[in-house]
Short mmCIF file of C-alpha atoms and ligand atoms in Angstrom, two decimals:
data_model
loop_
_atom_site.label_atom_id
_atom_site.label_comp_id
_atom_site.label_asym_id
_atom_site.label_seq_id
_atom_site.Cartn_x
_atom_site.Cartn_y
_atom_site.Cartn_z
CA UNK K 1 113.38 75.44 99.99
CA UNK K 2 110.13 74.25 98.22
CA UNK K 3 107.15 75.55 99.70
CA UNK K 4 104.59 72.87 98.54
CA UNK K 5 103.69 70.05 100.24
CA UNK K 6 106.13 70.90 103.35
CA UNK K 7 105.52 70.46 107.01
CA UNK K 8 105.73 73.82 108.48
CA UNK K 9 107.47 73.93 112.15
CA UNK K 10 107.50 76.49 115.05
CA UNK K 11 110.26 78.51 115.75
CA UNK K 12 111.68 78.76 118.97
CA UNK K 13 114.56 79.74 120.54
CA UNK K 14 116.25 79.56 117.40
CA UNK K 15 115.23 76.09 116.46
CA UNK K 16 112.77 74.84 114.05
CA UNK K 17 110.57 72.58 116.34
CA UNK K 18 107.46 70.50 116.16
CA UNK K 19 104.36 71.63 118.34
CA UNK K 20 104.55 69.60 121.62
CA UNK K 21 101.02 67.86 120.90
CA UNK K 22 102.55 66.94 117.68
CA UNK K 23 99.26 68.20 115.79
CA UNK K 24 98.87 69.75 112.47
CA UNK K 25 96.29 71.16 110.36
CA UNK K 26 96.28 71.35 106.81
CA UNK K 27 96.97 74.55 105.00
CA UNK K 28 94.59 74.75 101.80
CA UNK K 29 95.88 76.65 98.68
CA UNK K 30 92.65 79.07 97.96
CA UNK K 31 93.64 78.72 94.14
CA UNK K 32 92.72 75.00 94.12
CA UNK K 33 90.76 73.94 97.33
CA UNK K 34 93.02 71.20 98.06
CA UNK K 35 95.72 71.19 100.87
CA UNK K 36 99.29 72.03 100.12
CA UNK K 37 101.14 72.08 103.54
CA UNK K 38 100.82 71.46 107.14
CA UNK K 39 100.75 73.85 109.72
CA UNK K 40 101.23 73.26 113.65
CA UNK K 41 98.14 73.18 115.97
CA UNK K 42 100.21 74.65 118.80
CA UNK K 43 98.98 75.51 122.10
CA UNK K 44 99.62 76.80 125.18
CA UNK K 45 102.55 74.59 126.01
CA UNK K 46 104.35 75.96 122.83
CA UNK K 47 103.56 79.80 123.97
CA UNK K 48 105.23 79.07 127.40
CA UNK K 49 108.43 77.44 125.67
CA UNK K 50 108.84 80.50 123.73
CA UNK K 51 107.83 82.73 126.40
CA UNK K 52 111.12 81.16 128.27
CA UNK K 53 113.23 81.55 125.28
CA UNK K 54 112.05 85.42 124.84
CA UNK K 55 112.85 85.70 128.49
CA UNK K 56 116.33 84.47 128.14
CA UNK K 57 117.09 86.50 125.34
CA UNK K 58 115.58 89.70 126.30
CA UNK K 59 118.58 90.90 129.01
CA UNK K 60 121.35 90.80 126.13
CA UNK K 61 119.61 92.01 123.23
CA UNK K 62 117.55 94.89 125.07
CA UNK K 63 120.86 95.69 125.83
CA UNK K 64 122.90 95.51 122.38
CA UNK K 65 123.56 98.67 120.98
CA UNK K 66 121.29 100.31 118.35
CA UNK K 67 123.71 99.94 115.79
CA UNK K 68 123.89 96.23 116.38
CA UNK K 69 120.72 95.75 116.22
CA UNK K 70 120.35 97.59 113.28
CA UNK K 71 123.00 95.94 111.38
CA UNK K 72 121.01 92.47 111.88
CA UNK K 73 117.43 93.76 111.21
CA UNK K 74 118.99 95.40 107.73
CA UNK K 75 120.61 91.87 106.66
CA UNK K 76 116.97 90.47 107.05
CA UNK K 77 115.70 93.16 104.89
CA UNK K 78 118.65 92.30 102.34
CA UNK K 79 117.62 88.69 102.65
CA UNK K 80 114.09 89.32 101.87
CA UNK K 81 115.22 90.87 98.73
CA UNK K 82 117.58 88.10 97.44
CA UNK K 83 114.96 85.92 98.12
CA UNK K 84 111.94 88.06 96.63
CA UNK K 85 110.80 85.21 94.04
CA UNK K 86 110.58 82.66 96.29
CA UNK K 87 108.87 84.70 98.96
CA UNK K 88 106.53 86.39 96.54
CA UNK K 89 105.58 82.84 95.14
CA UNK K 90 105.02 81.26 98.41
CA UNK K 91 102.95 84.60 99.46
CA UNK K 92 100.84 84.04 96.48
CA UNK K 93 99.99 80.06 96.70
CA UNK K 94 99.38 80.67 100.33
CA UNK K 95 96.82 83.87 99.96
CA UNK K 96 95.13 82.76 96.58
CA UNK K 97 96.88 86.92 95.67
CA UNK K 98 97.84 87.34 92.27
CA UNK K 99 102.00 86.62 92.08
CA UNK K 100 102.29 90.24 90.71
CA UNK K 101 101.13 92.02 93.47
CA UNK K 102 103.21 89.82 96.00
CA UNK K 103 106.38 90.44 93.77
CA UNK K 104 105.42 94.25 93.14
CA UNK K 105 103.61 95.10 96.90
CA UNK K 106 103.66 92.70 99.78
CA UNK K 107 106.99 91.25 99.50
CA UNK K 108 108.85 94.35 99.12
CA UNK K 109 106.96 96.22 101.63
CA UNK K 110 108.41 93.54 104.31
CA UNK K 111 111.67 94.44 103.38
CA UNK K 112 111.31 98.12 103.89
CA UNK K 113 109.48 97.97 107.05
CA UNK K 114 112.70 95.95 108.50
CA UNK K 115 114.58 98.74 106.73
CA UNK K 116 112.88 101.53 108.11
CA UNK K 117 112.50 100.84 111.46
CA UNK K 118 116.32 99.38 111.23
CA UNK K 119 117.54 103.08 110.48
CA UNK K 120 114.73 104.50 112.80
CA UNK K 121 116.13 103.56 115.76
CA UNK K 122 119.74 105.38 115.16
CA UNK K 123 118.00 108.73 114.79
CA UNK K 124 115.83 108.18 117.71
CA UNK K 125 115.40 111.59 119.94
CA UNK K 126 114.09 111.76 123.56
CA UNK K 127 112.82 114.62 125.75
CA UNK K 128 114.41 116.84 128.68
CA UNK K 129 112.95 119.25 130.93
CA UNK K 130 114.38 121.78 133.11
CA UNK K 131 112.38 122.63 136.49
CA UNK K 132 113.65 126.32 136.83
CA UNK K 133 116.32 125.95 139.59
CA UNK K 134 115.02 122.53 140.69
CA UNK K 135 115.54 119.87 138.37
CA UNK K 136 116.71 118.02 135.36
CA UNK K 137 114.15 115.91 133.82
CA UNK K 138 114.65 113.49 131.36
CA UNK K 139 112.50 110.80 129.41
CA UNK K 140 114.40 107.26 129.07
CA UNK K 141 112.60 105.02 126.93
CA UNK K 142 113.45 101.13 127.41
CA UNK K 143 112.07 98.41 125.69
CA UNK K 144 109.21 96.92 127.23
CA UNK K 145 109.91 93.17 127.39
CA UNK K 146 108.32 90.22 125.70
CA UNK K 147 105.90 91.71 122.75
CA UNK K 148 102.99 89.16 121.29
CA UNK K 149 102.80 89.83 117.40
CA UNK K 150 99.40 88.36 116.02
CA UNK K 151 98.36 89.22 112.24
CA UNK K 152 95.82 88.10 109.87
CA UNK K 153 95.82 86.44 106.52
CA UNK K 154 95.21 89.13 104.02
CA UNK K 155 98.68 90.80 103.92
CA UNK K 156 100.70 87.91 105.74
CA UNK K 157 104.77 88.76 105.29
CA UNK K 158 104.15 92.88 105.27
CA UNK K 159 101.87 92.92 108.28
CA UNK K 160 103.93 90.78 110.23
CA UNK K 161 107.10 92.01 109.43
CA UNK K 162 105.23 95.92 110.42
CA UNK K 163 105.20 94.69 113.81
CA UNK K 164 108.30 92.48 114.06
CA UNK K 165 110.58 95.20 112.72
CA UNK K 166 109.71 98.03 115.63
CA UNK K 167 109.18 95.71 118.46
CA UNK K 168 112.90 93.83 117.80
CA UNK K 169 114.31 97.01 116.74
CA UNK K 170 113.74 98.97 120.27
CA UNK K 171 115.33 95.86 121.69
CA UNK K 172 112.03 93.79 122.98
CA UNK K 173 111.84 90.11 122.16
CA UNK K 174 108.51 88.99 120.46
CA UNK K 175 106.41 85.95 119.99
CA UNK K 176 104.37 86.13 116.63
CA UNK K 177 101.10 84.28 115.96
CA UNK K 178 100.66 84.21 111.93
CA UNK K 179 97.14 83.31 110.68
CA UNK K 180 96.90 79.98 110.61
CA UNK K 181 95.54 80.50 107.27
CA UNK K 182 98.70 82.19 105.39
CA UNK K 183 101.57 80.74 107.61
CA UNK K 184 104.20 80.14 104.94
CA UNK K 185 106.28 83.47 104.47
CA UNK K 186 106.22 83.40 108.51
CA UNK K 187 108.04 80.36 108.25
CA UNK K 188 110.32 81.51 105.60
CA UNK K 189 111.04 84.54 107.44
CA UNK K 190 112.40 82.71 110.53
CA UNK K 191 114.97 80.73 108.34
CA UNK K 192 116.12 84.29 107.11
CA UNK K 193 116.44 85.70 110.59
CA UNK K 194 118.56 82.84 111.43
CA UNK K 195 120.63 83.47 108.32
CA UNK K 196 120.91 87.21 109.28
CA UNK K 197 122.34 86.28 112.45
CA UNK K 198 119.39 87.22 114.94
CA UNK K 199 120.15 86.11 118.53
CA UNK K 200 118.30 82.84 119.41
CA UNK K 201 114.95 83.80 121.38
CA UNK K 202 114.55 87.43 119.95
CA UNK K 203 112.36 86.32 117.30
CA UNK K 204 109.76 83.02 118.14
CA UNK K 205 106.96 82.13 115.84
CA UNK K 206 104.50 79.97 116.96
CA UNK K 207 101.82 78.43 114.67
CA UNK K 208 98.11 77.60 115.33
CA UNK K 209 94.68 78.83 115.99
CA UNK K 210 93.42 81.76 117.66
CA UNK K 211 91.54 80.16 120.00
CA UNK K 212 94.31 77.50 120.66
CA UNK K 213 97.74 80.06 120.52
CA UNK K 214 96.48 83.52 119.90
CA UNK K 215 94.26 83.46 123.16
CA UNK K 216 97.36 81.99 125.00
CA UNK K 217 99.36 84.64 124.32
CA UNK K 218 97.22 87.51 125.14
CA UNK K 219 96.72 85.58 128.62
CA UNK K 220 100.31 85.67 129.32
CA UNK K 221 101.36 87.32 132.08
CA UNK K 222 104.77 87.59 130.80
CA UNK K 223 103.85 89.08 127.53
CA UNK K 224 103.04 92.68 128.35
CA UNK K 225 102.77 94.52 125.00
CA UNK K 226 100.31 92.85 122.35
CA UNK K 227 99.87 94.12 119.01
CA UNK K 228 97.26 92.93 116.18
CA UNK K 229 95.96 93.00 113.46
CA UNK K 230 92.59 91.50 112.22
CA UNK K 231 89.00 91.72 112.46
CA UNK K 232 87.03 93.86 114.88
CA UNK K 233 85.35 90.88 116.84
CA UNK K 234 88.29 89.35 117.37
CA UNK K 235 89.83 92.63 118.25
CA UNK K 236 87.44 93.03 121.10
CA UNK K 237 88.59 89.70 122.45
CA UNK K 238 92.05 90.19 122.37
CA UNK K 239 91.26 93.94 123.92
CA UNK K 240 88.96 91.81 126.89
CA UNK K 241 92.12 89.44 127.22
CA UNK K 242 94.62 91.88 127.99
CA UNK K 243 92.53 94.21 130.21
CA UNK K 244 93.08 92.36 133.34
CA UNK K 245 96.91 92.15 133.07
CA UNK K 246 96.81 95.95 132.05
CA UNK K 247 98.56 94.96 129.01
CA UNK K 248 99.64 97.76 126.20
CA UNK K 249 97.22 96.95 123.32
CA UNK K 250 97.33 98.10 119.66
CA UNK K 251 94.39 96.83 117.52
CA UNK K 252 94.57 97.38 113.87
CA UNK K 253 91.05 96.02 112.68
CA UNK K 254 88.25 96.01 110.16
CA UNK K 255 87.12 99.06 107.81
CA UNK K 256 84.06 99.80 105.62
CA UNK K 257 86.15 102.58 103.97
CA UNK K 258 84.10 105.62 102.11
CA UNK K 259 85.71 106.51 98.54
CA UNK K 260 84.27 109.99 97.65
CA UNK K 261 84.13 111.24 94.20
CA UNK K 262 83.22 114.95 93.72
CA UNK K 263 82.07 115.89 90.02
CA UNK K 264 85.16 118.53 89.92
CA UNK K 265 87.55 115.31 90.65
CA UNK K 266 89.74 114.13 87.57
CA UNK K 267 87.77 111.49 86.66
CA UNK K 268 90.67 109.32 84.73
CA UNK K 269 92.37 109.47 87.89
CA UNK K 270 89.48 108.58 90.33
CA UNK K 271 88.20 106.13 88.25
CA UNK K 272 91.49 104.34 88.15
CA UNK K 273 91.97 104.99 91.97
CA UNK K 274 88.99 103.55 92.90
CA UNK K 275 89.16 100.24 90.60
CA UNK K 276 92.54 99.70 92.46
CA UNK K 277 91.14 100.61 95.64
CA UNK K 278 87.82 98.48 95.23
CA UNK K 279 89.32 95.15 93.97
CA UNK K 280 93.16 95.15 95.22
CA UNK K 281 94.06 91.54 96.70
CA UNK K 282 90.59 90.60 95.72
CA UNK K 283 89.06 93.67 98.22
CA UNK K 284 90.51 92.00 100.80
CA UNK K 285 92.63 94.80 102.26
CA UNK K 286 91.17 96.57 105.48
CA UNK K 287 91.85 99.70 103.75
CA UNK K 288 89.90 98.81 100.39
CA UNK K 289 87.59 101.87 99.52
CA UNK K 290 84.14 99.13 99.71
CA UNK K 291 81.77 102.19 99.79
CA UNK K 292 82.14 104.42 96.66
CA UNK K 293 79.75 107.83 96.45
CA UNK K 294 79.85 110.02 93.75
CA UNK K 295 78.29 113.55 93.00
CA UNK K 296 75.28 113.29 91.26
CA UNK K 297 76.15 115.09 88.19
CA UNK K 298 78.94 112.98 87.52
CA UNK K 299 77.27 109.72 88.86
CA UNK K 300 76.00 108.20 85.20
CA UNK K 301 79.34 108.79 83.70
CA UNK K 302 81.01 107.14 86.48
CA UNK K 303 79.40 104.46 86.92
CA UNK K 304 79.83 103.61 83.02
CA UNK K 305 83.47 104.05 83.04
CA UNK K 306 84.12 102.27 86.54
CA UNK K 307 82.65 99.11 85.05
CA UNK K 308 83.95 99.37 81.72
CA UNK K 309 87.22 99.52 83.58
CA UNK K 310 86.70 97.03 86.30
CA UNK K 311 85.33 94.36 83.71
CA UNK K 312 88.61 94.21 82.17
CA UNK K 313 90.47 92.98 85.52
CA UNK K 314 91.82 89.87 84.65
CA UNK K 315 90.85 87.31 87.17
CA UNK K 316 92.42 83.96 87.15
CA UNK K 317 95.27 81.30 88.57
CA UNK K 318 97.00 83.69 90.91
CA UNK K 319 99.94 82.40 89.75
CA UNK K 320 99.74 83.51 86.16
CA UNK K 321 101.95 86.57 85.36
CA UNK K 322 98.99 88.27 83.92
CA UNK K 323 96.27 87.73 86.67
CA UNK K 324 95.22 90.89 88.40
CA UNK K 325 92.17 88.95 90.34
CA UNK K 326 93.29 86.03 92.15
CA UNK K 327 91.30 83.78 94.81
CA UNK K 328 89.62 84.46 97.87
CA UNK K 329 91.70 83.25 100.96
CA UNK K 330 89.07 80.43 101.95
CA UNK K 331 85.95 78.82 101.49
CA UNK K 332 84.10 80.87 104.47
CA UNK K 333 85.04 84.26 103.09
CA UNK K 334 83.55 82.99 100.16
CA UNK K 335 80.44 82.33 101.42
CA UNK K 336 80.74 84.98 103.67
CA UNK K 337 81.08 87.16 100.22
CA UNK K 338 77.86 85.42 98.81
CA UNK K 339 76.05 86.01 101.56
CA UNK K 340 76.55 89.80 101.29
CA UNK K 341 75.95 89.96 97.62
CA UNK K 342 72.58 88.00 98.01
CA UNK K 343 71.84 90.43 101.10
CA UNK K 344 72.22 93.40 98.92
CA UNK K 345 69.90 92.15 96.25
CA UNK K 346 67.28 91.49 98.76
CA UNK K 347 67.90 95.10 100.09
CA UNK K 348 67.18 96.44 96.87
CA UNK K 349 70.39 96.78 95.46
CA UNK K 350 71.20 96.03 91.58
CA UNK K 351 73.85 94.18 90.63
CA UNK K 352 75.35 96.36 87.86
CA UNK K 353 78.69 94.13 87.54
CA UNK K 354 79.60 90.70 88.54
CA UNK K 355 77.85 89.16 91.68
CA UNK K 356 78.60 85.19 91.36
CA UNK K 357 81.59 83.09 90.92
CA UNK K 358 83.43 82.78 87.98
CA UNK K 359 83.79 79.59 85.48
CA UNK K 360 87.09 78.38 87.35
CA UNK K 361 90.42 79.77 85.41
CA UNK K 362 91.94 76.58 84.24
CA UNK K 363 91.60 72.76 85.41
CA UNK K 364 94.26 73.18 88.17
CA UNK K 365 91.86 75.94 89.74
CA UNK K 366 88.68 73.79 89.15
CA UNK K 367 87.92 73.59 92.92
CA UNK K 368 89.35 77.12 93.73
CA UNK K 369 87.72 79.93 95.63
CA UNK K 370 87.56 82.74 92.95
CA UNK K 371 84.06 85.68 92.90
CA UNK K 372 83.91 87.84 90.17
CA UNK K 373 84.72 91.84 90.74
CA UNK K 374 80.89 93.14 91.44
CA UNK K 375 79.49 96.41 91.72
CA UNK K 376 76.06 96.74 93.37
CA UNK K 377 73.99 100.17 92.95
CA UNK K 378 70.53 101.46 94.33
CA UNK K 379 71.12 100.71 97.92
CA UNK K 380 69.87 102.76 100.45
CA UNK K 381 73.04 104.46 102.32
CA UNK K 382 71.95 102.50 105.86
CA UNK K 383 71.59 99.14 104.90
CA UNK K 384 73.51 96.25 106.18
CA UNK K 385 75.39 95.58 103.08
CA UNK K 386 76.37 99.15 103.07
CA UNK K 387 77.83 98.77 107.04
CA UNK K 388 79.08 95.86 107.50
CA UNK K 389 82.85 94.64 106.36
CA UNK K 390 82.48 92.11 103.50
CA UNK K 391 86.09 92.03 102.68
CA UNK K 392 85.82 90.92 99.28
CA UNK K 393 85.61 92.08 95.61
CA UNK K 394 82.54 93.68 96.19
CA UNK K 395 81.36 97.22 96.42
CA UNK K 396 78.62 99.57 96.40
CA UNK K 397 78.11 103.06 94.00
CA UNK K 398 75.85 105.69 95.74
CA UNK K 399 75.03 109.00 94.69
CA UNK K 400 75.24 112.17 96.51
CA UNK K 401 73.80 115.67 96.33
CA UNK K 402 76.36 117.93 98.69
CA UNK K 403 78.78 117.93 100.57
CA UNK K 404 77.46 117.56 104.17
CA UNK K 405 75.15 114.80 103.15
CA UNK K 406 78.26 112.56 101.88
CA UNK K 407 80.21 113.40 104.80
CA UNK K 408 77.33 112.22 106.89
CA UNK K 409 77.08 108.95 104.97
CA UNK K 410 80.95 108.61 105.15
CA UNK K 411 80.86 108.86 108.97
CA UNK K 412 77.81 106.60 109.68
CA UNK K 413 78.95 103.25 109.90
CA UNK K 414 80.97 101.87 113.31
CA UNK K 415 84.11 101.67 111.42
CA UNK K 416 86.85 104.55 110.84
CA UNK K 417 89.65 103.32 109.56
CA UNK K 418 90.59 105.34 106.09
CA UNK K 419 88.84 107.00 103.37
CA UNK K 420 89.70 108.60 100.03
CA UNK K 421 88.41 112.02 98.90
CA UNK K 422 88.63 113.15 95.02
CA UNK K 423 88.38 116.51 94.01
CA UNK K 424 90.41 119.57 92.36
CA UNK K 425 89.21 122.14 95.10
CA UNK K 426 91.78 122.31 97.76
CA UNK K 427 89.87 124.29 99.99
CA UNK K 428 87.20 121.31 99.59
CA UNK K 429 89.95 118.49 99.98
CA UNK K 430 90.50 120.35 103.37
CA UNK K 431 87.50 121.00 105.18
CA UNK K 432 85.94 117.51 103.71
CA UNK K 433 89.44 115.28 104.98
CA UNK K 434 88.94 117.39 108.35
CA UNK K 435 85.38 116.00 108.69
CA UNK K 436 85.81 112.67 107.77
CA UNK K 437 86.23 110.42 111.08
CA UNK K 438 88.92 108.14 109.65
CA UNK K 439 92.63 107.79 110.95
CA UNK K 440 93.51 108.29 107.31
CA UNK K 441 92.48 110.58 104.51
CA UNK K 442 93.59 109.91 100.95
CA UNK K 443 92.97 113.28 98.72
CA UNK K 444 93.07 112.23 95.14
CA UNK K 445 95.38 108.90 95.70
CA UNK K 446 94.51 105.29 97.77
CA UNK K 447 97.36 103.52 99.87
CA UNK K 448 99.94 105.87 99.58
CA UNK K 449 102.07 104.96 102.53
CA UNK K 450 104.60 106.68 103.83
CA UNK K 451 106.02 104.53 107.35
CA UNK K 452 106.98 107.70 109.16
CA UNK K 453 103.16 108.83 109.56
CA UNK K 454 100.73 107.51 112.30
CA UNK K 455 98.71 104.84 110.74
CA UNK K 456 95.56 103.20 112.50
CA UNK K 457 91.77 103.33 112.86
CA UNK K 458 89.05 105.29 114.82
CA UNK K 459 85.98 103.83 116.51
CA UNK K 460 85.53 99.68 115.63
CA UNK K 461 88.78 100.16 113.74
CA UNK K 462 91.01 99.82 116.08
CA UNK K 463 93.06 101.52 118.79
CA UNK K 464 96.80 102.89 118.74
CA UNK K 465 98.70 103.91 115.95
CA UNK K 466 101.45 102.35 114.73
CA UNK K 467 104.11 103.58 111.88
CA UNK K 468 107.10 105.80 112.58
CA UNK K 469 107.26 107.26 116.10
CA UNK K 470 104.42 105.84 116.81
CA UNK K 471 105.32 102.57 116.86
CA UNK K 472 108.51 103.05 118.22
CA UNK K 473 106.79 104.83 121.08
CA UNK K 474 104.56 102.00 121.50
CA UNK K 475 107.16 99.15 121.90
CA UNK K 476 109.02 101.04 124.55
CA UNK K 477 108.33 102.13 127.97
CA UNK K 478 108.86 106.34 128.92
CA UNK K 479 110.47 106.44 131.74
CA UNK K 480 111.15 110.40 133.83
CA UNK K 481 114.12 110.61 135.32
CA UNK K 482 114.43 113.94 137.62
CA UNK K 483 117.73 115.18 138.97
CA UNK K 484 117.55 117.55 141.65
CA UNK K 485 119.69 120.63 141.28
O1 TXE X 501 90.25 87.16 111.04
P1 TXE X 501 90.36 87.14 112.80
P2 TXE X 501 89.90 86.19 110.24
C1 TXE X 501 88.39 90.96 108.76
C2 TXE X 501 87.63 90.66 107.64
C3 TXE X 501 87.66 89.32 107.70
C4 TXE X 501 87.27 88.90 109.46
C5 TXE X 501 87.55 87.59 110.02
O2 TXE X 501 86.37 91.24 107.64
O3 TXE X 501 86.45 88.88 107.36
O4 TXE X 501 88.33 90.19 109.92
O5 TXE X 501 88.91 87.56 109.35
C6 TXE X 501 94.20 85.32 115.08
N1 TXE X 501 92.85 85.77 120.54
N2 TXE X 501 89.64 91.46 108.61
O6 TXE X 501 89.02 85.24 110.58
O7 TXE X 501 89.71 86.28 113.15
C7 TXE X 501 93.95 84.44 113.97
O8 TXE X 501 94.52 83.11 114.25
C8 TXE X 501 93.86 86.30 119.74
C9 TXE X 501 90.26 92.70 108.62
O9 TXE X 501 91.15 85.93 109.72
O10 TXE X 501 90.44 88.48 113.40
C10 TXE X 501 94.52 85.41 113.26
O11 TXE X 501 96.05 85.02 113.63
N3 TXE X 501 93.92 85.73 118.90
C11 TXE X 501 91.88 92.34 108.89
C12 TXE X 501 94.62 86.85 113.62
O12 TXE X 501 93.72 86.79 114.77
C13 TXE X 501 93.25 85.29 117.59
C14 TXE X 501 92.68 91.71 108.19
C15 TXE X 501 93.28 87.61 112.57
O13 TXE X 501 92.12 86.94 112.86
C16 TXE X 501 91.57 85.15 118.37
C17 TXE X 501 91.92 90.41 108.19
C18 TXE X 501 91.61 85.23 119.66
N4 TXE X 501 90.56 84.70 120.43
C19 TXE X 501 90.62 89.96 108.50
N5 TXE X 501 90.94 84.71 117.36
C20 TXE X 501 92.24 93.66 109.05
N6 TXE X 501 91.93 95.15 109.64
O14 TXE X 501 93.10 94.19 107.73
C21 TXE X 501 91.39 84.63 116.13
N7 TXE X 501 92.55 85.18 116.54
#
């Protein structure tokens, strides 16, 4: 299917359907700033249709043996891999990310998400407890019912599959709402699900805006489980909407992640890893290390070499094979990035690299949304530029003098998603990692992901954990059954 100039449809009860209201939004290509497809502007009526389909499908799907569910999810993974190039191109066009990144990270990860949970459900264990001489207790984990899955625009298929796979693997049915900014690969996933033989109504995808569709999902009384990834501001709205219904909610929100380099680190590795964690996906990954802290004795050398390496990143047309920095997802995000770069200078920062929009990489991208990899130095630690999530190719680099100081700086934000610590002193690595308040701490690495580990944030970065056993537990209801002796 050509993804250019296509009219995306909702996927409800195994059928591709128009939104009931017949309204569509332009889907803008970030690299050109021009509409290239249309996405349904659905509303609560479409969500009601999807809930009815999910409800009908639940009876059979939840009773299907795990091995049968597993086979279908494995087939979805195989089909994503079969169509990898098509998915990667669609993801790159839709998000503005480099085609090479979509091909290397996003799409393979989506396939591995399905494969991981398809096999995890074949090996789940349960618990039993003997009440001496009195009773035998066992824990029965059952699917919860209909799950509402709301995902963001930065890693569209990766993060959506990370929700769909565990939710339906354990026997729930699902209603997914991708970001209206990047709907294409979710649309393509529905074709794959259909081809893989996923029964009608198990997966339903309703496209549209947050207020019209997302809010309808979080407010729907028959959707009892919500998994949300997005901004902290919206995360709060989702939590508020779910509270009256006592829905089970998982929130993966924003971050302002510290990246700490001690003088004894392997500086080559730390610099390469830090350039990646600063600018991957144009800095539009909630796990990006946007606050770099360097021990003072290594600061000058680090900054010089970091800037040298970052300045070599190839900014270009996302569809160009050599591009390493693509486009920013939309005009609003580009304006937000420009705002914070200006604010950083007002707060006393110095632009050590980048700081503005580049010349368009080619004629096709003349109206596209691009911004140079940007480094700001000399900022006070507690200024707004160092506290707010910018979510773009902008990092600050600040020196520190001792461990306690840098741990306090790292923790002195409302977020607590992830962090990196670069040191060759193992005792220090353990000591610092224990004191940093983030859901994930990477030592001498970044974005090394093992799907078995719990993943999520603390404080304003979220609630709950997804990944591995945690995801299977999140999407199931544990019941204790007690049999008297
Ligand atoms: O996210 P939103 P946006 C951060 C980043 C970014 C900011 C806003 O800082 O600048 O969030 O980005 C749906 N009820 N992250 O606007 O609004 C919406 O349609 C239910 C970090 O993209 O949170 C979309 O599908 N749903 C994040 C999804 O929520 C609602 C990745 C996310 O949109 C809704 C992306 C509502 N009231 C942005 N309003 C991360 N943690 O990775 C919107 N939505």
